[in-house]
Amino acid sequence: MRRALRWLMAVCVVVATSTAAYAADPRAIDLRPLVQALGSGGYSGTEKALTQLSEAGDPAAVPVIEALQAGDLYVRKADGSVVVARKAGDAFTLTDPLTRAALGDAPAAAVEKIRINNSLRRAISASLGALTLMSPDAGVRRSAADAVFKSRDASALETLSAAIAKEQDKGVRAAMEQARAAILLTGEAASKMTDAEIQSATDTLTARGDRDALVLLNMVAGSGASDITKKSAAAAVSTLEQKLAFWAALQNLWYGLSLGSVLLLAAIGLAVTFGVMGVINMAHGEMVMIGAYTTFLVQEFFRAHAPGLFDLSILVALPAAFIVSGGVGIVIERSVIRWLYGRPLETLLATWGLSLALQQAVRSIFGPTNREVGAPSWMSGAFELGGLTITYGRLWIVVFAFAVFAALLVALKRTWFGLSIRAVTQNRPMANAMGIRTARVDALTFGLGSGIAGLAGVALSQIDNVSPNLGQGYILDSFMVVVFGGVGNLWGTLVGALTLGTMNKFLEPYAGAVLGKILVLIFIILFIQRRPRGLFALKGRAVEA
Amino acid sequence: MLLRFFLMGLDRKAGIVLTILAFLAVAVPVLTLWVPADSPFHLSVFTVSLLGKYLCFALLALALDLVWGYCGILSLGHAAFFALGGYAMGMYLMRQIGPRGVYGNPVLPDFMVFLNWKELPWYWLGFDHFWFAALMVLVVPGALAFAFGWFAFRSRVTGVYLSIITQALTFALLLAFFRNDMGFGGNNGLTDFKDILGYDIQADTTRVVLFVATVAALALSYMIASGVIGSKLGKVLVALRDAESRVRFMGYDTESYKLFAWTLSACMAGVAGALYVPQVGIINPSEFAPASSIEAVIWVAVGGRGTLAGAILGAVLVNMGKSYFTGALPELWLFALGGLFVAVTLFLPKGLLGLGAQLKAKLPGRKASPLPNAQTANQATGQTAGQKGA
Amino acid sequence: MSAESTLLYLDGVSVSFDGFKALRGLSLVMMPGEMRAIIGPNGAGKTTMMDVITGKTRPDTGTILFEGDTDLTRLREAAIANLGIGRKFQRPTVFEPHTVWDNLELALKAPRRPLKTLTYAISRDDRARIEEILDITRLSALRSRQAGSLSHGQKQWLEIGMLLAQDPKLLLVDEPVAGMTDAETEQTAELLCSIAGKHSVIVVEHDMSFVRALGVKVTVLAEGSVLAEGSLDAVSANQQVIDTYLGR
């Protein structure tokens, strides 16, 4: 029963998408007597007519059967003809089931519903499946084949074989063959098959190579089928499991990379303020949050004034978030942090205070609830790559994270500003003596780190809730990444972010999300104790000073 | 010898603190239980519990000051020890409920029945005895602190790095205690307590006794802390706070010194948590939140780090402020707290108790005495600033 | 030369930081009671040498023996200090919030374990010893002053006093007269000389007149190894020394 239901639902989808294709089909011949027969002889009469209708193999019967399934098929008492009737007010609107010609209205008393029972329901779905397999539309045939694969309804076997013989499209034929193999292996037919047939059926399923095939093969291997079938299935299971494990690992790697790039985005600004300047900015998360709210405001503007350009809003939000967060960062540096240089623990406390105030400020202005930030069309959807499913949103974030990283690297290495930053951090008095305005460099460096946090906020607004607490969720992770990677080393931050991201995602299937995170935290705590200066620590006297 | 130890720590400041505490221990019971309710001097039981809560926080602040003020270890995870002590006490109180729970199970607390657990997990065994729970209040935070400190100090994790991993520690515990499978009531924590040592936990007398116990614990902890600070060990601690490697080259194994203070401090925090739970009637994972640890730091900073008495003063003042703001102007509380963090670090580096000295130092002709933390701070930045971007 | 009967024995000690070789095959021998001055240009490895002896830095290769049989490369700083090796840093580091007296009390030779210090009460002998050191270092009048409020020279002296209180067998003194007036320099030289005999002393110093005033054997370091050894006059005449030290 359950199986039949599943089958039914699958077919409904197929039918719903394909009705239009049948409407114009010119081959509507010879079906009328069969359709008429649906209305006589009670359940058994209907069932008999249904079988004949199905065996005729004409897709034009599909809307009729569909109407029967939906309970829209009636017998007009006046002439005993079968009609489609839909309720309109107190009366019914009648149409011809095959031609769809309007037949006028009729009072409720003038028609009688063709009733169906469970057995009929199953027959209906089977014949719908069989008929759709013959559809002229390749997409419909394919969906139908998949539906049969899922239901493994033995009654579809004959139609399926016929469909395979006729099928021209390679992909659709493969799907049909898989469906047939599924029916053969799980049904009673299996006991009558030769070894070679069994082998070819299992091979067909192995070739399908997804989790459904694995479930099926596992079922066969553990069923009461013949030994040779079981053996063949078991062999196929192990091949398939390896293949699936490989793709699963790859998928995990992708998730890890994706999480890692999010961590990288959140941490990279911190790598500048903490790693390069040595300033502990606990309000870093709030810079991210401000970036996300800037995205929200930019999108609101686009929604209100240029809805047609909405897809570009993110591109405008990027510089806007950089400027807003960077600006807030500069204000913070000039007003608070510059008085606290050389006192990292005090800086930590003061910036924590700032983070509380910033959160409350945003809460007061925008309210405590999540704000809706939309995704542009080019960031929505997903595509398949082998056994991987990759969403465009995540893909863009990975690309973006690496782009930001590369840009920062170039900025620090190749520009005059980067040179001044390095000069100031290495030897402040000397840099001062050489005419570098150290106070200005401090402010701009802090602004740069905060601005990058703002960029991270734009990206995070796409995957996380934009709320006043957005930043808090990332601050500790960001510190972990920077400290794990080795303070003052951007490459360390990159490796740290990707390692922690991947580790998290690989632990998740075994330990669950929360325990996985706990394990990662414990790992970092232990790791820092083994290597207090992180993964890519610089050795030597400079560190000890 | 014990007497001499306590006498060592006694100075004028200790005298004032202990006198005030003794006054509270006498006055509060009298004003609550024996002054008639219509008298203007009558204290409500609600106020007593509120005061008791402040003093628990004061004890936590005192513990924090011991490590931050005197060893230079800025712990951003002290609330974890506080909460662990609280959970140990909460487990005892849960077991005292007995068959009076909603499900009426004589052994299993309600949340375990709800989760379909069949028997008590092993780590709940023994918590039906008060003495065992009381021991665990000290042992669990102490053991965790010892293990954590043993690794951290031996690996020479210092300064900001240490602060960050203490934060990670409390965050990991937060996540862990949120899990239902841990067997500590998950999100809801432990609550609906009925009795403590056979007395109704809601009764006025019990509340007053709990308050007096808190005062006593605070006084005892203060004497222990100031005894430690006054001893030669305390001088080593202060010395290593400012110049750890120098102390090491003098032959002191600084790691064991830090470990001693750290573990002692964690035990004190555990006691604070244990006294807190029966007075507020609940313990849940939110006590582990990183923010609560950082808030405790600001109590110490407001009062003045490295003064012991300042920690108590700061904890009480800030929490009174919090009670006022969250009641009257809830919108403004986070602004006030945030502003307090900034203002104290910028304008009151020595806290309220250091205000006098700070003002004196500002007068012309007097040289400001160096901040206790100036040197450690320089060391820490040297470590980071010495390195450059890759 | 065998390691026995020596106080300190360094052989083939090398240390490198990220490819930079701070010490390359350094060898040095100190006899009990000996006083030695070490000179050398910046980056010659003087401070690193002190670091490896006191356990702050672990050598990559090489042997460091104390009193002929104790391997210092395996011990931690505190353990090495307790063997009887005291160190004075280039920049005076006294414990600024403590009084002069407390500074000396902390340094005084006494049990170093936490529980011992927790219950420590000063004995009459200890008191006398501190008084004596206060006398030697001319800090008697300042005993209750906070160390942080002392002048630079006084801090240097307090630190030397703390070393004396530690009563080490070997003293490592890094630039003791940096920033001192001429008179103070002279007094410091006298003080160090009076210590030698009871203790072995290694002095690292740039100030040539101070080294001359000490009048002891001189070791010249350059690029992490020993360039020359002998009396100050002898090494001053050494052509190699002139090239490396005076040539740049």
mmCIF file with all atom_site columns, N, CA, C and O in Angstrom, chain C residues 42 46 88-93 151-157 159-160 173-182 184-186 188-189 192 203-211:
data_model
loop_
_atom_site.group_PDB
_atom_site.id
_atom_site.type_symbol
_atom_site.label_atom_id
_atom_site.label_alt_id
_atom_site.label_comp_id
_atom_site.label_asym_id
_atom_site.label_entity_id
_atom_site.label_seq_id
_atom_site.pdbx_PDB_ins_code
_atom_site.Cartn_x
_atom_site.Cartn_y
_atom_site.Cartn_z
_atom_site.occupancy
_atom_site.B_iso_or_equiv
_atom_site.pdbx_formal_charge
_atom_site.auth_seq_id
_atom_site.auth_comp_id
_atom_site.auth_asym_id
_atom_site.auth_atom_id
_atom_site.pdbx_PDB_model_num
ATOM 1   N N  . ASN C 1 42  ? 77.683 43.205 18.020 1.00 0.00 ? 42  ASN C N  1
ATOM 2   C CA . ASN C 1 42  ? 76.254 42.864 18.072 1.00 0.00 ? 42  ASN C CA 1
ATOM 3   C C  . ASN C 1 42  ? 75.971 41.640 17.207 1.00 0.00 ? 42  ASN C C  1
ATOM 4   O O  . ASN C 1 42  ? 76.507 41.510 16.121 1.00 0.00 ? 42  ASN C O  1
ATOM 5   N N  . LYS C 1 46  ? 76.204 36.601 22.120 1.00 0.00 ? 46  LYS C N  1
ATOM 6   C CA . LYS C 1 46  ? 76.467 36.679 23.565 1.00 0.00 ? 46  LYS C CA 1
ATOM 7   C C  . LYS C 1 46  ? 75.206 36.358 24.372 1.00 0.00 ? 46  LYS C C  1
ATOM 8   O O  . LYS C 1 46  ? 75.242 35.528 25.292 1.00 0.00 ? 46  LYS C O  1
ATOM 9   N N  . LYS C 1 88  ? 71.765 37.868 35.416 1.00 0.00 ? 88  LYS C N  1
ATOM 10  C CA . LYS C 1 88  ? 71.313 39.256 35.458 1.00 0.00 ? 88  LYS C CA 1
ATOM 11  C C  . LYS C 1 88  ? 71.123 39.730 34.040 1.00 0.00 ? 88  LYS C C  1
ATOM 12  O O  . LYS C 1 88  ? 72.007 39.569 33.206 1.00 0.00 ? 88  LYS C O  1
ATOM 13  N N  . PHE C 1 89  ? 69.919 40.278 33.798 1.00 0.00 ? 89  PHE C N  1
ATOM 14  C CA . PHE C 1 89  ? 69.609 40.660 32.430 1.00 0.00 ? 89  PHE C CA 1
ATOM 15  C C  . PHE C 1 89  ? 70.204 42.004 32.068 1.00 0.00 ? 89  PHE C C  1
ATOM 16  O O  . PHE C 1 89  ? 70.597 42.788 32.931 1.00 0.00 ? 89  PHE C O  1
ATOM 17  N N  . GLN C 1 90  ? 70.232 42.237 30.745 1.00 0.00 ? 90  GLN C N  1
ATOM 18  C CA . GLN C 1 90  ? 70.766 43.487 30.221 1.00 0.00 ? 90  GLN C CA 1
ATOM 19  C C  . GLN C 1 90  ? 69.979 44.679 30.763 1.00 0.00 ? 90  GLN C C  1
ATOM 20  O O  . GLN C 1 90  ? 70.535 45.602 31.330 1.00 0.00 ? 90  GLN C O  1
ATOM 21  N N  . ARG C 1 91  ? 68.646 44.571 30.600 1.00 0.00 ? 91  ARG C N  1
ATOM 22  C CA . ARG C 1 91  ? 67.794 45.617 31.158 1.00 0.00 ? 91  ARG C CA 1
ATOM 23  C C  . ARG C 1 91  ? 67.482 45.211 32.580 1.00 0.00 ? 91  ARG C C  1
ATOM 24  O O  . ARG C 1 91  ? 67.101 44.068 32.816 1.00 0.00 ? 91  ARG C O  1
ATOM 25  N N  . PRO C 1 92  ? 67.682 46.114 33.530 1.00 0.00 ? 92  PRO C N  1
ATOM 26  C CA . PRO C 1 92  ? 67.454 45.674 34.903 1.00 0.00 ? 92  PRO C CA 1
ATOM 27  C C  . PRO C 1 92  ? 65.995 45.255 35.093 1.00 0.00 ? 92  PRO C C  1
ATOM 28  O O  . PRO C 1 92  ? 65.089 46.008 34.750 1.00 0.00 ? 92  PRO C O  1
ATOM 29  N N  . THR C 1 93  ? 65.782 44.053 35.592 1.00 0.00 ? 93  THR C N  1
ATOM 30  C CA . THR C 1 93  ? 64.413 43.649 35.898 1.00 0.00 ? 93  THR C CA 1
ATOM 31  C C  . THR C 1 93  ? 64.343 43.323 37.374 1.00 0.00 ? 93  THR C C  1
ATOM 32  O O  . THR C 1 93  ? 64.718 42.236 37.798 1.00 0.00 ? 93  THR C O  1
ATOM 33  N N  . SER C 1 151 ? 66.462 54.613 41.096 1.00 0.00 ? 151 SER C N  1
ATOM 34  C CA . SER C 1 151 ? 67.098 55.100 39.872 1.00 0.00 ? 151 SER C CA 1
ATOM 35  C C  . SER C 1 151 ? 67.651 53.906 39.100 1.00 0.00 ? 151 SER C C  1
ATOM 36  O O  . SER C 1 151 ? 67.736 52.794 39.620 1.00 0.00 ? 151 SER C O  1
ATOM 37  N N  . HIS C 1 152 ? 68.051 54.185 37.854 1.00 0.00 ? 152 HIS C N  1
ATOM 38  C CA . HIS C 1 152 ? 68.528 53.107 37.002 1.00 0.00 ? 152 HIS C CA 1
ATOM 39  C C  . HIS C 1 152 ? 69.716 52.374 37.635 1.00 0.00 ? 152 HIS C C  1
ATOM 40  O O  . HIS C 1 152 ? 69.734 51.146 37.723 1.00 0.00 ? 152 HIS C O  1
ATOM 41  N N  . GLY C 1 153 ? 70.689 53.161 38.119 1.00 0.00 ? 153 GLY C N  1
ATOM 42  C CA . GLY C 1 153 ? 71.879 52.556 38.726 1.00 0.00 ? 153 GLY C CA 1
ATOM 43  C C  . GLY C 1 153 ? 71.527 51.739 39.957 1.00 0.00 ? 153 GLY C C  1
ATOM 44  O O  . GLY C 1 153 ? 72.034 50.630 40.154 1.00 0.00 ? 153 GLY C O  1
ATOM 45  N N  . GLN C 1 154 ? 70.595 52.288 40.761 1.00 0.00 ? 154 GLN C N  1
ATOM 46  C CA . GLN C 1 154 ? 70.194 51.568 41.979 1.00 0.00 ? 154 GLN C CA 1
ATOM 47  C C  . GLN C 1 154 ? 69.529 50.241 41.630 1.00 0.00 ? 154 GLN C C  1
ATOM 48  O O  . GLN C 1 154 ? 69.723 49.233 42.299 1.00 0.00 ? 154 GLN C O  1
ATOM 49  N N  . LYS C 1 155 ? 68.761 50.264 40.542 1.00 0.00 ? 155 LYS C N  1
ATOM 50  C CA . LYS C 1 155 ? 68.126 49.015 40.133 1.00 0.00 ? 155 LYS C CA 1
ATOM 51  C C  . LYS C 1 155 ? 69.183 47.990 39.728 1.00 0.00 ? 155 LYS C C  1
ATOM 52  O O  . LYS C 1 155 ? 69.072 46.802 40.064 1.00 0.00 ? 155 LYS C O  1
ATOM 53  N N  . GLN C 1 156 ? 70.195 48.456 38.990 1.00 0.00 ? 156 GLN C N  1
ATOM 54  C CA . GLN C 1 156 ? 71.277 47.538 38.598 1.00 0.00 ? 156 GLN C CA 1
ATOM 55  C C  . GLN C 1 156 ? 71.906 46.922 39.835 1.00 0.00 ? 156 GLN C C  1
ATOM 56  O O  . GLN C 1 156 ? 72.165 45.730 39.901 1.00 0.00 ? 156 GLN C O  1
ATOM 57  N N  . TRP C 1 157 ? 72.115 47.759 40.814 1.00 0.00 ? 157 TRP C N  1
ATOM 58  C CA . TRP C 1 157 ? 72.751 47.257 42.045 1.00 0.00 ? 157 TRP C CA 1
ATOM 59  C C  . TRP C 1 157 ? 71.828 46.306 42.795 1.00 0.00 ? 157 TRP C C  1
ATOM 60  O O  . TRP C 1 157 ? 72.264 45.289 43.313 1.00 0.00 ? 157 TRP C O  1
ATOM 61  N N  . GLU C 1 159 ? 69.718 44.471 41.508 1.00 0.00 ? 159 GLU C N  1
ATOM 62  C CA . GLU C 1 159 ? 69.686 43.199 40.811 1.00 0.00 ? 159 GLU C CA 1
ATOM 63  C C  . GLU C 1 159 ? 70.936 42.380 41.129 1.00 0.00 ? 159 GLU C C  1
ATOM 64  O O  . GLU C 1 159 ? 70.851 41.153 41.307 1.00 0.00 ? 159 GLU C O  1
ATOM 65  N N  . ILE C 1 160 ? 72.062 43.054 41.203 1.00 0.00 ? 160 ILE C N  1
ATOM 66  C CA . ILE C 1 160 ? 73.275 42.323 41.588 1.00 0.00 ? 160 ILE C CA 1
ATOM 67  C C  . ILE C 1 160 ? 73.120 41.783 43.012 1.00 0.00 ? 160 ILE C C  1
ATOM 68  O O  . ILE C 1 160 ? 73.489 40.648 43.317 1.00 0.00 ? 160 ILE C O  1
ATOM 69  N N  . VAL C 1 173 ? 76.316 37.730 34.000 1.00 0.00 ? 173 VAL C N  1
ATOM 70  C CA . VAL C 1 173 ? 75.958 39.135 34.135 1.00 0.00 ? 173 VAL C CA 1
ATOM 71  C C  . VAL C 1 173 ? 75.999 39.783 32.761 1.00 0.00 ? 173 VAL C C  1
ATOM 72  O O  . VAL C 1 173 ? 77.029 39.833 32.114 1.00 0.00 ? 173 VAL C O  1
ATOM 73  N N  . ASP C 1 174 ? 74.859 40.257 32.311 1.00 0.00 ? 174 ASP C N  1
ATOM 74  C CA . ASP C 1 174 ? 74.758 40.834 30.973 1.00 0.00 ? 174 ASP C CA 1
ATOM 75  C C  . ASP C 1 174 ? 74.790 42.355 31.066 1.00 0.00 ? 174 ASP C C  1
ATOM 76  O O  . ASP C 1 174 ? 73.879 42.965 31.608 1.00 0.00 ? 174 ASP C O  1
ATOM 77  N N  . GLU C 1 175 ? 75.882 42.949 30.545 1.00 0.00 ? 175 GLU C N  1
ATOM 78  C CA . GLU C 1 175 ? 76.047 44.401 30.499 1.00 0.00 ? 175 GLU C CA 1
ATOM 79  C C  . GLU C 1 175 ? 75.644 45.086 31.803 1.00 0.00 ? 175 GLU C C  1
ATOM 80  O O  . GLU C 1 175 ? 74.677 45.843 31.838 1.00 0.00 ? 175 GLU C O  1
ATOM 81  N N  . PRO C 1 176 ? 76.368 44.844 32.841 1.00 0.00 ? 176 PRO C N  1
ATOM 82  C CA . PRO C 1 176 ? 75.976 45.387 34.151 1.00 0.00 ? 176 PRO C CA 1
ATOM 83  C C  . PRO C 1 176 ? 76.134 46.894 34.257 1.00 0.00 ? 176 PRO C C  1
ATOM 84  O O  . PRO C 1 176 ? 75.505 47.503 35.112 1.00 0.00 ? 176 PRO C O  1
ATOM 85  N N  . VAL C 1 177 ? 76.945 47.507 33.414 1.00 0.00 ? 177 VAL C N  1
ATOM 86  C CA . VAL C 1 177 ? 77.187 48.938 33.630 1.00 0.00 ? 177 VAL C CA 1
ATOM 87  C C  . VAL C 1 177 ? 76.540 49.808 32.565 1.00 0.00 ? 177 VAL C C  1
ATOM 88  O O  . VAL C 1 177 ? 76.767 51.003 32.523 1.00 0.00 ? 177 VAL C O  1
ATOM 89  N N  . ALA C 1 178 ? 75.695 49.184 31.723 1.00 0.00 ? 178 ALA C N  1
ATOM 90  C CA . ALA C 1 178 ? 75.020 49.985 30.706 1.00 0.00 ? 178 ALA C CA 1
ATOM 91  C C  . ALA C 1 178 ? 74.219 51.082 31.392 1.00 0.00 ? 178 ALA C C  1
ATOM 92  O O  . ALA C 1 178 ? 73.469 50.824 32.323 1.00 0.00 ? 178 ALA C O  1
ATOM 93  N N  . GLY C 1 179 ? 74.417 52.299 30.961 1.00 0.00 ? 179 GLY C N  1
ATOM 94  C CA . GLY C 1 179 ? 73.660 53.415 31.500 1.00 0.00 ? 179 GLY C CA 1
ATOM 95  C C  . GLY C 1 179 ? 74.137 53.900 32.862 1.00 0.00 ? 179 GLY C C  1
ATOM 96  O O  . GLY C 1 179 ? 73.465 54.670 33.525 1.00 0.00 ? 179 GLY C O  1
ATOM 97  N N  . MET C 1 180 ? 75.296 53.452 33.313 1.00 0.00 ? 180 MET C N  1
ATOM 98  C CA . MET C 1 180 ? 75.785 53.900 34.627 1.00 0.00 ? 180 MET C CA 1
ATOM 99  C C  . MET C 1 180 ? 76.771 55.053 34.448 1.00 0.00 ? 180 MET C C  1
ATOM 100 O O  . MET C 1 180 ? 77.410 55.187 33.400 1.00 0.00 ? 180 MET C O  1
ATOM 101 N N  . THR C 1 181 ? 76.879 55.857 35.489 1.00 0.00 ? 181 THR C N  1
ATOM 102 C CA . THR C 1 181 ? 77.894 56.910 35.473 1.00 0.00 ? 181 THR C CA 1
ATOM 103 C C  . THR C 1 181 ? 79.265 56.272 35.667 1.00 0.00 ? 181 THR C C  1
ATOM 104 O O  . THR C 1 181 ? 79.377 55.098 36.045 1.00 0.00 ? 181 THR C O  1
ATOM 105 N N  . ASP C 1 182 ? 80.320 57.047 35.412 1.00 0.00 ? 182 ASP C N  1
ATOM 106 C CA . ASP C 1 182 ? 81.677 56.502 35.542 1.00 0.00 ? 182 ASP C CA 1
ATOM 107 C C  . ASP C 1 182 ? 81.951 55.991 36.942 1.00 0.00 ? 182 ASP C C  1
ATOM 108 O O  . ASP C 1 182 ? 82.508 54.917 37.134 1.00 0.00 ? 182 ASP C O  1
ATOM 109 N N  . GLU C 1 184 ? 79.794 54.985 39.180 1.00 0.00 ? 184 GLU C N  1
ATOM 110 C CA . GLU C 1 184 ? 79.027 53.749 39.434 1.00 0.00 ? 184 GLU C CA 1
ATOM 111 C C  . GLU C 1 184 ? 79.701 52.567 38.746 1.00 0.00 ? 184 GLU C C  1
ATOM 112 O O  . GLU C 1 184 ? 79.791 51.476 39.300 1.00 0.00 ? 184 GLU C O  1
ATOM 113 N N  . THR C 1 185 ? 80.200 52.801 37.510 1.00 0.00 ? 185 THR C N  1
ATOM 114 C CA . THR C 1 185 ? 80.870 51.745 36.764 1.00 0.00 ? 185 THR C CA 1
ATOM 115 C C  . THR C 1 185 ? 82.045 51.202 37.570 1.00 0.00 ? 185 THR C C  1
ATOM 116 O O  . THR C 1 185 ? 82.232 49.987 37.710 1.00 0.00 ? 185 THR C O  1
ATOM 117 N N  . GLU C 1 186 ? 82.809 52.130 38.128 1.00 0.00 ? 186 GLU C N  1
ATOM 118 C CA . GLU C 1 186 ? 83.994 51.742 38.893 1.00 0.00 ? 186 GLU C CA 1
ATOM 119 C C  . GLU C 1 186 ? 83.595 50.897 40.106 1.00 0.00 ? 186 GLU C C  1
ATOM 120 O O  . GLU C 1 186 ? 84.166 49.842 40.359 1.00 0.00 ? 186 GLU C O  1
ATOM 121 N N  . THR C 1 188 ? 80.924 49.194 40.467 1.00 0.00 ? 188 THR C N  1
ATOM 122 C CA . THR C 1 188 ? 80.399 47.897 40.047 1.00 0.00 ? 188 THR C CA 1
ATOM 123 C C  . THR C 1 188 ? 81.531 46.920 39.765 1.00 0.00 ? 188 THR C C  1
ATOM 124 O O  . THR C 1 188 ? 81.469 45.745 40.143 1.00 0.00 ? 188 THR C O  1
ATOM 125 N N  . ALA C 1 189 ? 82.563 47.428 39.087 1.00 0.00 ? 189 ALA C N  1
ATOM 126 C CA . ALA C 1 189 ? 83.725 46.579 38.801 1.00 0.00 ? 189 ALA C CA 1
ATOM 127 C C  . ALA C 1 189 ? 84.307 46.044 40.101 1.00 0.00 ? 189 ALA C C  1
ATOM 128 O O  . ALA C 1 189 ? 84.608 44.850 40.232 1.00 0.00 ? 189 ALA C O  1
ATOM 129 N N  . LEU C 1 192 ? 82.022 43.336 41.537 1.00 0.00 ? 192 LEU C N  1
ATOM 130 C CA . LEU C 1 192 ? 82.114 42.052 40.844 1.00 0.00 ? 192 LEU C CA 1
ATOM 131 C C  . LEU C 1 192 ? 83.408 41.343 41.195 1.00 0.00 ? 192 LEU C C  1
ATOM 132 O O  . LEU C 1 192 ? 83.445 40.136 41.406 1.00 0.00 ? 192 LEU C O  1
ATOM 133 N N  . VAL C 1 203 ? 80.883 37.823 32.631 1.00 0.00 ? 203 VAL C N  1
ATOM 134 C CA . VAL C 1 203 ? 80.374 39.166 32.397 1.00 0.00 ? 203 VAL C CA 1
ATOM 135 C C  . VAL C 1 203 ? 80.373 39.434 30.897 1.00 0.00 ? 203 VAL C C  1
ATOM 136 O O  . VAL C 1 203 ? 81.384 39.279 30.232 1.00 0.00 ? 203 VAL C O  1
ATOM 137 N N  . VAL C 1 204 ? 79.247 39.805 30.379 1.00 0.00 ? 204 VAL C N  1
ATOM 138 C CA . VAL C 1 204 ? 79.182 40.254 28.989 1.00 0.00 ? 204 VAL C CA 1
ATOM 139 C C  . VAL C 1 204 ? 79.169 41.764 29.019 1.00 0.00 ? 204 VAL C C  1
ATOM 140 O O  . VAL C 1 204 ? 78.375 42.362 29.747 1.00 0.00 ? 204 VAL C O  1
ATOM 141 N N  . GLU C 1 205 ? 80.065 42.379 28.286 1.00 0.00 ? 205 GLU C N  1
ATOM 142 C CA . GLU C 1 205 ? 80.118 43.843 28.363 1.00 0.00 ? 205 GLU C CA 1
ATOM 143 C C  . GLU C 1 205 ? 80.684 44.444 27.085 1.00 0.00 ? 205 GLU C C  1
ATOM 144 O O  . GLU C 1 205 ? 81.501 43.851 26.388 1.00 0.00 ? 205 GLU C O  1
ATOM 145 N N  . HIS C 1 206 ? 80.186 45.628 26.756 1.00 0.00 ? 206 HIS C N  1
ATOM 146 C CA . HIS C 1 206 ? 80.713 46.386 25.620 1.00 0.00 ? 206 HIS C CA 1
ATOM 147 C C  . HIS C 1 206 ? 81.794 47.361 26.069 1.00 0.00 ? 206 HIS C C  1
ATOM 148 O O  . HIS C 1 206 ? 82.695 47.695 25.323 1.00 0.00 ? 206 HIS C O  1
ATOM 149 N N  . ASP C 1 207 ? 81.629 47.834 27.306 1.00 0.00 ? 207 ASP C N  1
ATOM 150 C CA . ASP C 1 207 ? 82.472 48.917 27.815 1.00 0.00 ? 207 ASP C CA 1
ATOM 151 C C  . ASP C 1 207 ? 83.891 48.408 28.081 1.00 0.00 ? 207 ASP C C  1
ATOM 152 O O  . ASP C 1 207 ? 84.139 47.664 29.032 1.00 0.00 ? 207 ASP C O  1
ATOM 153 N N  . MET C 1 208 ? 84.834 48.818 27.193 1.00 0.00 ? 208 MET C N  1
ATOM 154 C CA . MET C 1 208 ? 86.207 48.286 27.271 1.00 0.00 ? 208 MET C CA 1
ATOM 155 C C  . MET C 1 208 ? 86.919 48.707 28.548 1.00 0.00 ? 208 MET C C  1
ATOM 156 O O  . MET C 1 208 ? 87.674 47.935 29.123 1.00 0.00 ? 208 MET C O  1
ATOM 157 N N  . SER C 1 209 ? 86.646 49.924 28.985 1.00 0.00 ? 209 SER C N  1
ATOM 158 C CA . SER C 1 209 ? 87.361 50.381 30.188 1.00 0.00 ? 209 SER C CA 1
ATOM 159 C C  . SER C 1 209 ? 86.899 49.558 31.389 1.00 0.00 ? 209 SER C C  1
ATOM 160 O O  . SER C 1 209 ? 87.686 49.253 32.290 1.00 0.00 ? 209 SER C O  1
ATOM 161 N N  . PHE C 1 210 ? 85.635 49.161 31.351 1.00 0.00 ? 210 PHE C N  1
ATOM 162 C CA . PHE C 1 210 ? 85.110 48.326 32.436 1.00 0.00 ? 210 PHE C CA 1
ATOM 163 C C  . PHE C 1 210 ? 85.776 46.951 32.403 1.00 0.00 ? 210 PHE C C  1
ATOM 164 O O  . PHE C 1 210 ? 86.210 46.429 33.419 1.00 0.00 ? 210 PHE C O  1
ATOM 165 N N  . VAL C 1 211 ? 85.881 46.380 31.186 1.00 0.00 ? 211 VAL C N  1
ATOM 166 C CA . VAL C 1 211 ? 86.532 45.071 31.049 1.00 0.00 ? 211 VAL C CA 1
ATOM 167 C C  . VAL C 1 211 ? 87.979 45.161 31.525 1.00 0.00 ? 211 VAL C C  1
ATOM 168 O O  . VAL C 1 211 ? 88.486 44.280 32.226 1.00 0.00 ? 211 VAL C O  1
#
